[in-house]
Amino acid sequence: MKNKKIHSPYLSRCCMFLLLVSSIFCANTSYAQSCNAKYAFKINDLQVSFTDSSTAANFYRRQWNFGDGTTSDSKAPVHTYKAAGSYRVCLIIKDTVTGCKDTFCETVKVKSPCTSSFRYSLSGKTVTLHADTTLNKSNATYSWKMGDGNFKNGKSLNYTYAADGKYEICLTVNDSPCVSKICQTVTIVSGCHAKYSFKISGRDVYFNDESAAANNYIRSWNFGDGKKGDAKSPVHSYDSAGNYRVCLVIKDTVAKCADTFCETVKISNCASNFSFKVRDSVVTFIADTTNHSSTAKYNWRVETGVFKKGKSITYTYSKTGNYEVCLTVEDSPCVAKTCKVVTVGNTGYSISGLINAGSDTAFPGRVWLIVYRANDSALKAIKVARIIKTSSGPGYLFENVLSGTYYVKAALDTTSNSYSNYMPTYSDSALKWAKATKITISKANVTGQDIFMIKGTNPGGKGFIGGKISQGANKKEGEPVSDVEVLLLDENGKPVGYTYSDMSGDFSFAGLAWGTYQVYTEVAGLPTFPAIVSLSETTPTNNDLKIKMNSTSIVTAIQPVYKEVHTGLKLYPNPVNNILNINLDDKTQQQATMTIYSITGKQMQITIKPASDNMQLPVNELPNGLYFLEVKLDKSQTITRTRFIKAF
């Protein structure tokens, strides 16, 4: 039987009606897709009360992640953390009808109810200790580790050490289940002990104060030639050979003690010196043989790679220019060396200017003439002159200067009354060579190149920063570098003070206020990046800065390039121009050492400060390019690494 086609107007109308109803029904079943996760919270010591305030079109499921590895699905959970710190808490919601999903995260900072610290005062070898704590419970215990093998108990106590020295005192407060520990280092000194070391180089003597006292002390040097100073590591130049009784006096005004240490410094007659006469390209050099024996040897370096011998020599240069000539005198057992810059060619040009150091109008000091070599962008000091008196005030003058580009830099002597107030300054008023004013000589003398000395301001405090400068790989690696200028700036780049590395390469800044500082090593022509250090009551000292100096740059170290490991570490903005913000998911209160490496593995910058979820690094001094950031936590030794781009 064949199927018959059925034609019915009623059936057609019915189908059309069903299609219409279906389309209307389907159009009205388009559900809202919006859902927004949100929560509020209230902190009470280690306990945090959370309230879900999310919105969604339908019933939704929730999940809390409290940032310490625990979770919950309650609407208003109350969570207790085991330790103080910053925790990234996230609430995730999901609409069970539409499938809409949203996540809301915030950083929650909790503090331990048993955080503690302690105060101490010294009287001779006796230390008085007092615990400062948020605990008020009578059953809390206070345990002291005195650093000499002994232990004591009690909230307050007096303890007398058997010998002078440095002792790390640790306080542990226990109120189960909460335990808090803090340590501080104290220096026990009975009275005052003055002492110094020194190194002789020709007629220049490098002194270093190695005294000890219970408190900050005042120092005074008497160099035995009628001149005085108060610097920690002064460099003093004697005018003639002889024996000089050098005395260092220290005074502790708190402990009301004083001490004097004296030694005899012998300046030998074999100090190297020479004179020279220039006639066109021919120069005659004559050694000063005063007080030298008949067996003394005279070795000359007249230019790079060219050496001569004899009391007097004549040398013809192939072209005009500035040449550093060095004479080494060997008169057993003494060896002395001196270098001078010789200008070959008839230039007749000069550079001059005034030195301004506030109201001080008479001060001893030096000015350096630094040449800029355009072919390799290198800087080199070629002449040094004393600050002189002029009719307009203190000034300087360099004569017989060739055409070219130069910088000038002034620094006061340690014997100047203004030495500790004014920083070494480039023309016309710059602390760093990269920001100094260039001086160009073409076919005429250049005058009016004044230098306005920059004043450093230290408000004072109990903080301390120290470190060591050593040779990089281009010389005998690890050897200390002395007499290197180190600037101390605040976090905004304002000058605080300066010093020079001593014979051991060490440098230090004492009596600092709490805050963030830039430690900047300044050597003309060498790119350098500051170490950034934060001082506080919990971190009053940083004495472990390591700076390496080579022929092309100054860095804090050279390390291999690290692979990227960035668990819990977030950076923004990236690329960055000035300030790099760092979000570190750290659950404990630790010190964070943040180190920036170039793509070649060179350490460019180091910053040490307490870890938090919102740390900031100034990177405006970095050249544009790709860098690695390494964050190391001191207690857990956790190392986190990631990359960022320094842009314009």
PDB file of N, CA and C in Angstrom, residues 119-183:
ATOM      1  N   ARG A 119      64.823  46.081  74.452  1.00  0.00           N
ATOM      2  CA  ARG A 119      65.685  47.244  74.580  1.00  0.00           C
ATOM      3  C   ARG A 119      66.887  46.887  75.439  1.00  0.00           C
ATOM      4  N   TYR A 120      68.008  47.580  75.197  1.00  0.00           N
ATOM      5  CA  TYR A 120      69.160  47.348  76.060  1.00  0.00           C
ATOM      6  C   TYR A 120      69.935  48.642  76.258  1.00  0.00           C
ATOM      7  N   SER A 121      70.643  48.701  77.368  1.00  0.00           N
ATOM      8  CA  SER A 121      71.554  49.809  77.649  1.00  0.00           C
ATOM      9  C   SER A 121      72.833  49.217  78.218  1.00  0.00           C
ATOM     10  N   LEU A 122      73.949  49.927  78.017  1.00  0.00           N
ATOM     11  CA  LEU A 122      75.253  49.419  78.427  1.00  0.00           C
ATOM     12  C   LEU A 122      75.880  50.327  79.471  1.00  0.00           C
ATOM     13  N   SER A 123      76.554  49.707  80.408  1.00  0.00           N
ATOM     14  CA  SER A 123      77.349  50.425  81.396  1.00  0.00           C
ATOM     15  C   SER A 123      78.583  49.577  81.662  1.00  0.00           C
ATOM     16  N   GLY A 124      79.696  49.940  81.023  1.00  0.00           N
ATOM     17  CA  GLY A 124      80.879  49.101  81.111  1.00  0.00           C
ATOM     18  C   GLY A 124      80.622  47.759  80.454  1.00  0.00           C
ATOM     19  N   LYS A 125      80.830  46.675  81.225  1.00  0.00           N
ATOM     20  CA  LYS A 125      80.597  45.328  80.706  1.00  0.00           C
ATOM     21  C   LYS A 125      79.218  44.790  81.071  1.00  0.00           C
ATOM     22  N   THR A 126      78.378  45.626  81.676  1.00  0.00           N
ATOM     23  CA  THR A 126      77.043  45.197  82.095  1.00  0.00           C
ATOM     24  C   THR A 126      75.995  45.699  81.118  1.00  0.00           C
ATOM     25  N   VAL A 127      75.129  44.777  80.683  1.00  0.00           N
ATOM     26  CA  VAL A 127      74.039  45.121  79.788  1.00  0.00           C
ATOM     27  C   VAL A 127      72.724  44.961  80.543  1.00  0.00           C
ATOM     28  N   THR A 128      71.845  45.941  80.428  1.00  0.00           N
ATOM     29  CA  THR A 128      70.507  45.886  81.012  1.00  0.00           C
ATOM     30  C   THR A 128      69.515  45.600  79.901  1.00  0.00           C
ATOM     31  N   LEU A 129      68.731  44.523  80.063  1.00  0.00           N
ATOM     32  CA  LEU A 129      67.806  44.059  79.034  1.00  0.00           C
ATOM     33  C   LEU A 129      66.374  44.168  79.519  1.00  0.00           C
ATOM     34  N   HIS A 130      65.477  44.558  78.611  1.00  0.00           N
ATOM     35  CA  HIS A 130      64.055  44.618  78.932  1.00  0.00           C
ATOM     36  C   HIS A 130      63.258  44.210  77.708  1.00  0.00           C
ATOM     37  N   ALA A 131      62.395  43.201  77.867  1.00  0.00           N
ATOM     38  CA  ALA A 131      61.578  42.705  76.760  1.00  0.00           C
ATOM     39  C   ALA A 131      60.370  43.597  76.548  1.00  0.00           C
ATOM     40  N   ASP A 132      60.100  43.942  75.296  1.00  0.00           N
ATOM     41  CA  ASP A 132      58.890  44.666  74.907  1.00  0.00           C
ATOM     42  C   ASP A 132      58.025  43.694  74.125  1.00  0.00           C
ATOM     43  N   THR A 133      56.823  43.417  74.623  1.00  0.00           N
ATOM     44  CA  THR A 133      55.985  42.409  73.988  1.00  0.00           C
ATOM     45  C   THR A 133      54.525  42.802  74.067  1.00  0.00           C
ATOM     46  N   THR A 134      53.721  42.248  73.171  1.00  0.00           N
ATOM     47  CA  THR A 134      52.279  42.492  73.185  1.00  0.00           C
ATOM     48  C   THR A 134      51.565  41.546  74.140  1.00  0.00           C
ATOM     49  N   LEU A 135      52.304  40.594  74.718  1.00  0.00           N
ATOM     50  CA  LEU A 135      51.679  39.630  75.623  1.00  0.00           C
ATOM     51  C   LEU A 135      51.447  40.249  77.001  1.00  0.00           C
ATOM     52  N   ASN A 136      50.325  39.931  77.586  1.00  0.00           N
ATOM     53  CA  ASN A 136      50.018  40.382  78.946  1.00  0.00           C
ATOM     54  C   ASN A 136      49.772  39.202  79.884  1.00  0.00           C
ATOM     55  N   LYS A 137      49.994  37.994  79.353  1.00  0.00           N
ATOM     56  CA  LYS A 137      49.694  36.803  80.145  1.00  0.00           C
ATOM     57  C   LYS A 137      50.848  36.485  81.088  1.00  0.00           C
ATOM     58  N   SER A 138      50.498  36.088  82.293  1.00  0.00           N
ATOM     59  CA  SER A 138      51.508  35.829  83.312  1.00  0.00           C
ATOM     60  C   SER A 138      52.271  34.542  83.060  1.00  0.00           C
ATOM     61  N   ASN A 139      51.702  33.618  82.240  1.00  0.00           N
ATOM     62  CA  ASN A 139      52.375  32.345  82.012  1.00  0.00           C
ATOM     63  C   ASN A 139      53.337  32.377  80.836  1.00  0.00           C
ATOM     64  N   ALA A 140      53.523  33.522  80.183  1.00  0.00           N
ATOM     65  CA  ALA A 140      54.497  33.638  79.096  1.00  0.00           C
ATOM     66  C   ALA A 140      55.908  33.544  79.669  1.00  0.00           C
ATOM     67  N   THR A 141      56.809  32.871  78.944  1.00  0.00           N
ATOM     68  CA  THR A 141      58.190  32.720  79.390  1.00  0.00           C
ATOM     69  C   THR A 141      59.118  33.539  78.500  1.00  0.00           C
ATOM     70  N   TYR A 142      60.190  34.051  79.097  1.00  0.00           N
ATOM     71  CA  TYR A 142      61.159  34.887  78.396  1.00  0.00           C
ATOM     72  C   TYR A 142      62.536  34.256  78.572  1.00  0.00           C
ATOM     73  N   SER A 143      63.092  33.755  77.474  1.00  0.00           N
ATOM     74  CA  SER A 143      64.384  33.070  77.514  1.00  0.00           C
ATOM     75  C   SER A 143      65.416  33.881  76.733  1.00  0.00           C
ATOM     76  N   TRP A 144      66.572  34.103  77.350  1.00  0.00           N
ATOM     77  CA  TRP A 144      67.630  34.919  76.744  1.00  0.00           C
ATOM     78  C   TRP A 144      68.856  34.056  76.462  1.00  0.00           C
ATOM     79  N   LYS A 145      69.370  34.159  75.253  1.00  0.00           N
ATOM     80  CA  LYS A 145      70.646  33.546  74.888  1.00  0.00           C
ATOM     81  C   LYS A 145      71.654  34.680  74.798  1.00  0.00           C
ATOM     82  N   MET A 146      72.669  34.662  75.694  1.00  0.00           N
ATOM     83  CA  MET A 146      73.510  35.836  75.879  1.00  0.00           C
ATOM     84  C   MET A 146      74.668  35.933  74.886  1.00  0.00           C
ATOM     85  N   GLY A 147      74.896  34.898  74.101  1.00  0.00           N
ATOM     86  CA  GLY A 147      75.931  34.962  73.072  1.00  0.00           C
ATOM     87  C   GLY A 147      77.308  34.548  73.537  1.00  0.00           C
ATOM     88  N   ASP A 148      77.462  34.260  74.830  1.00  0.00           N
ATOM     89  CA  ASP A 148      78.744  33.793  75.361  1.00  0.00           C
ATOM     90  C   ASP A 148      78.627  32.386  75.932  1.00  0.00           C
ATOM     91  N   GLY A 149      77.560  31.679  75.556  1.00  0.00           N
ATOM     92  CA  GLY A 149      77.330  30.326  76.047  1.00  0.00           C
ATOM     93  C   GLY A 149      76.397  30.242  77.229  1.00  0.00           C
ATOM     94  N   ASN A 150      75.980  31.383  77.766  1.00  0.00           N
ATOM     95  CA  ASN A 150      75.091  31.395  78.918  1.00  0.00           C
ATOM     96  C   ASN A 150      73.661  31.737  78.514  1.00  0.00           C
ATOM     97  N   PHE A 151      72.701  31.295  79.337  1.00  0.00           N
ATOM     98  CA  PHE A 151      71.277  31.526  79.111  1.00  0.00           C
ATOM     99  C   PHE A 151      70.667  32.105  80.387  1.00  0.00           C
ATOM    100  N   LYS A 152      69.698  33.005  80.211  1.00  0.00           N
ATOM    101  CA  LYS A 152      69.019  33.626  81.337  1.00  0.00           C
ATOM    102  C   LYS A 152      67.525  33.659  81.062  1.00  0.00           C
ATOM    103  N   ASN A 153      66.729  33.823  82.138  1.00  0.00           N
ATOM    104  CA  ASN A 153      65.276  33.907  82.032  1.00  0.00           C
ATOM    105  C   ASN A 153      64.783  35.170  82.728  1.00  0.00           C
ATOM    106  N   GLY A 154      63.615  35.635  82.269  1.00  0.00           N
ATOM    107  CA  GLY A 154      63.011  36.804  82.888  1.00  0.00           C
ATOM    108  C   GLY A 154      62.703  37.883  81.876  1.00  0.00           C
ATOM    109  N   LYS A 155      61.703  38.696  82.197  1.00  0.00           N
ATOM    110  CA  LYS A 155      61.310  39.769  81.285  1.00  0.00           C
ATOM    111  C   LYS A 155      62.342  40.886  81.271  1.00  0.00           C
ATOM    112  N   SER A 156      62.987  41.141  82.416  1.00  0.00           N
ATOM    113  CA  SER A 156      64.043  42.153  82.513  1.00  0.00           C
ATOM    114  C   SER A 156      65.190  41.572  83.320  1.00  0.00           C
ATOM    115  N   LEU A 157      66.411  41.961  82.969  1.00  0.00           N
ATOM    116  CA  LEU A 157      67.557  41.453  83.729  1.00  0.00           C
ATOM    117  C   LEU A 157      68.796  42.287  83.447  1.00  0.00           C
ATOM    118  N   ASN A 158      69.777  42.155  84.330  1.00  0.00           N
ATOM    119  CA  ASN A 158      71.109  42.725  84.148  1.00  0.00           C
ATOM    120  C   ASN A 158      72.096  41.578  83.993  1.00  0.00           C
ATOM    121  N   TYR A 159      73.057  41.751  83.085  1.00  0.00           N
ATOM    122  CA  TYR A 159      74.038  40.685  82.862  1.00  0.00           C
ATOM    123  C   TYR A 159      75.396  41.320  82.619  1.00  0.00           C
ATOM    124  N   THR A 160      76.428  40.751  83.250  1.00  0.00           N
ATOM    125  CA  THR A 160      77.786  41.268  83.120  1.00  0.00           C
ATOM    126  C   THR A 160      78.654  40.268  82.368  1.00  0.00           C
ATOM    127  N   TYR A 161      79.267  40.727  81.291  1.00  0.00           N
ATOM    128  CA  TYR A 161      80.150  39.877  80.493  1.00  0.00           C
ATOM    129  C   TYR A 161      81.546  39.848  81.102  1.00  0.00           C
ATOM    130  N   ALA A 162      82.239  38.739  80.874  1.00  0.00           N
ATOM    131  CA  ALA A 162      83.579  38.576  81.432  1.00  0.00           C
ATOM    132  C   ALA A 162      84.639  39.291  80.607  1.00  0.00           C
ATOM    133  N   ALA A 163      84.366  39.488  79.316  1.00  0.00           N
ATOM    134  CA  ALA A 163      85.384  40.077  78.440  1.00  0.00           C
ATOM    135  C   ALA A 163      84.734  40.985  77.409  1.00  0.00           C
ATOM    136  N   ASP A 164      85.525  41.886  76.861  1.00  0.00           N
ATOM    137  CA  ASP A 164      85.050  42.739  75.771  1.00  0.00           C
ATOM    138  C   ASP A 164      84.799  41.900  74.523  1.00  0.00           C
ATOM    139  N   GLY A 165      83.951  42.411  73.642  1.00  0.00           N
ATOM    140  CA  GLY A 165      83.677  41.709  72.389  1.00  0.00           C
ATOM    141  C   GLY A 165      82.283  42.000  71.883  1.00  0.00           C
ATOM    142  N   LYS A 166      81.946  41.370  70.750  1.00  0.00           N
ATOM    143  CA  LYS A 166      80.610  41.477  70.169  1.00  0.00           C
ATOM    144  C   LYS A 166      79.821  40.215  70.510  1.00  0.00           C
ATOM    145  N   TYR A 167      78.600  40.396  71.009  1.00  0.00           N
ATOM    146  CA  TYR A 167      77.763  39.274  71.428  1.00  0.00           C
ATOM    147  C   TYR A 167      76.373  39.411  70.813  1.00  0.00           C
ATOM    148  N   GLU A 168      75.868  38.309  70.249  1.00  0.00           N
ATOM    149  CA  GLU A 168      74.507  38.292  69.714  1.00  0.00           C
ATOM    150  C   GLU A 168      73.562  37.821  70.815  1.00  0.00           C
ATOM    151  N   ILE A 169      72.682  38.697  71.242  1.00  0.00           N
ATOM    152  CA  ILE A 169      71.705  38.377  72.282  1.00  0.00           C
ATOM    153  C   ILE A 169      70.379  38.052  71.615  1.00  0.00           C
ATOM    154  N   CYS A 170      69.805  36.891  71.956  1.00  0.00           N
ATOM    155  CA  CYS A 170      68.534  36.458  71.369  1.00  0.00           C
ATOM    156  C   CYS A 170      67.492  36.275  72.465  1.00  0.00           C
ATOM    157  N   LEU A 171      66.310  36.845  72.238  1.00  0.00           N
ATOM    158  CA  LEU A 171      65.175  36.705  73.149  1.00  0.00           C
ATOM    159  C   LEU A 171      64.120  35.824  72.496  1.00  0.00           C
ATOM    160  N   THR A 172      63.679  34.787  73.235  1.00  0.00           N
ATOM    161  CA  THR A 172      62.587  33.930  72.779  1.00  0.00           C
ATOM    162  C   THR A 172      61.427  34.060  73.756  1.00  0.00           C
ATOM    163  N   VAL A 173      60.264  34.493  73.250  1.00  0.00           N
ATOM    164  CA  VAL A 173      59.051  34.618  74.059  1.00  0.00           C
ATOM    165  C   VAL A 173      58.131  33.464  73.698  1.00  0.00           C
ATOM    166  N   ASN A 174      57.702  32.701  74.699  1.00  0.00           N
ATOM    167  CA  ASN A 174      56.878  31.511  74.470  1.00  0.00           C
ATOM    168  C   ASN A 174      55.575  31.628  75.252  1.00  0.00           C
ATOM    169  N   ASP A 175      54.472  31.661  74.516  1.00  0.00           N
ATOM    170  CA  ASP A 175      53.138  31.624  75.114  1.00  0.00           C
ATOM    171  C   ASP A 175      52.331  30.649  74.274  1.00  0.00           C
ATOM    172  N   SER A 176      52.516  29.372  74.536  1.00  0.00           N
ATOM    173  CA  SER A 176      52.002  28.294  73.690  1.00  0.00           C
ATOM    174  C   SER A 176      50.556  28.551  73.242  1.00  0.00           C
ATOM    175  N   PRO A 177      50.309  28.406  71.906  1.00  0.00           N
ATOM    176  CA  PRO A 177      51.198  27.837  70.884  1.00  0.00           C
ATOM    177  C   PRO A 177      52.047  28.881  70.166  1.00  0.00           C
ATOM    178  N   CYS A 178      52.058  30.107  70.652  1.00  0.00           N
ATOM    179  CA  CYS A 178      52.755  31.181  69.944  1.00  0.00           C
ATOM    180  C   CYS A 178      54.170  31.344  70.485  1.00  0.00           C
ATOM    181  N   VAL A 179      55.157  31.420  69.557  1.00  0.00           N
ATOM    182  CA  VAL A 179      56.558  31.602  69.917  1.00  0.00           C
ATOM    183  C   VAL A 179      57.144  32.718  69.059  1.00  0.00           C
ATOM    184  N   SER A 180      57.841  33.658  69.687  1.00  0.00           N
ATOM    185  CA  SER A 180      58.462  34.769  68.964  1.00  0.00           C
ATOM    186  C   SER A 180      59.924  34.870  69.366  1.00  0.00           C
ATOM    187  N   LYS A 181      60.798  35.149  68.362  1.00  0.00           N
ATOM    188  CA  LYS A 181      62.233  35.238  68.622  1.00  0.00           C
ATOM    189  C   LYS A 181      62.813  36.451  67.914  1.00  0.00           C
ATOM    190  N   ILE A 182      63.702  37.161  68.593  1.00  0.00           N
ATOM    191  CA  ILE A 182      64.390  38.307  67.994  1.00  0.00           C
ATOM    192  C   ILE A 182      65.805  38.371  68.553  1.00  0.00           C
ATOM    193  N   CYS A 183      66.775  38.797  67.706  1.00  0.00           N
ATOM    194  CA  CYS A 183      68.182  38.870  68.099  1.00  0.00           C
ATOM    195  C   CYS A 183      68.753  40.250  67.787  1.00  0.00           C
TER     196      CYS A 183
END
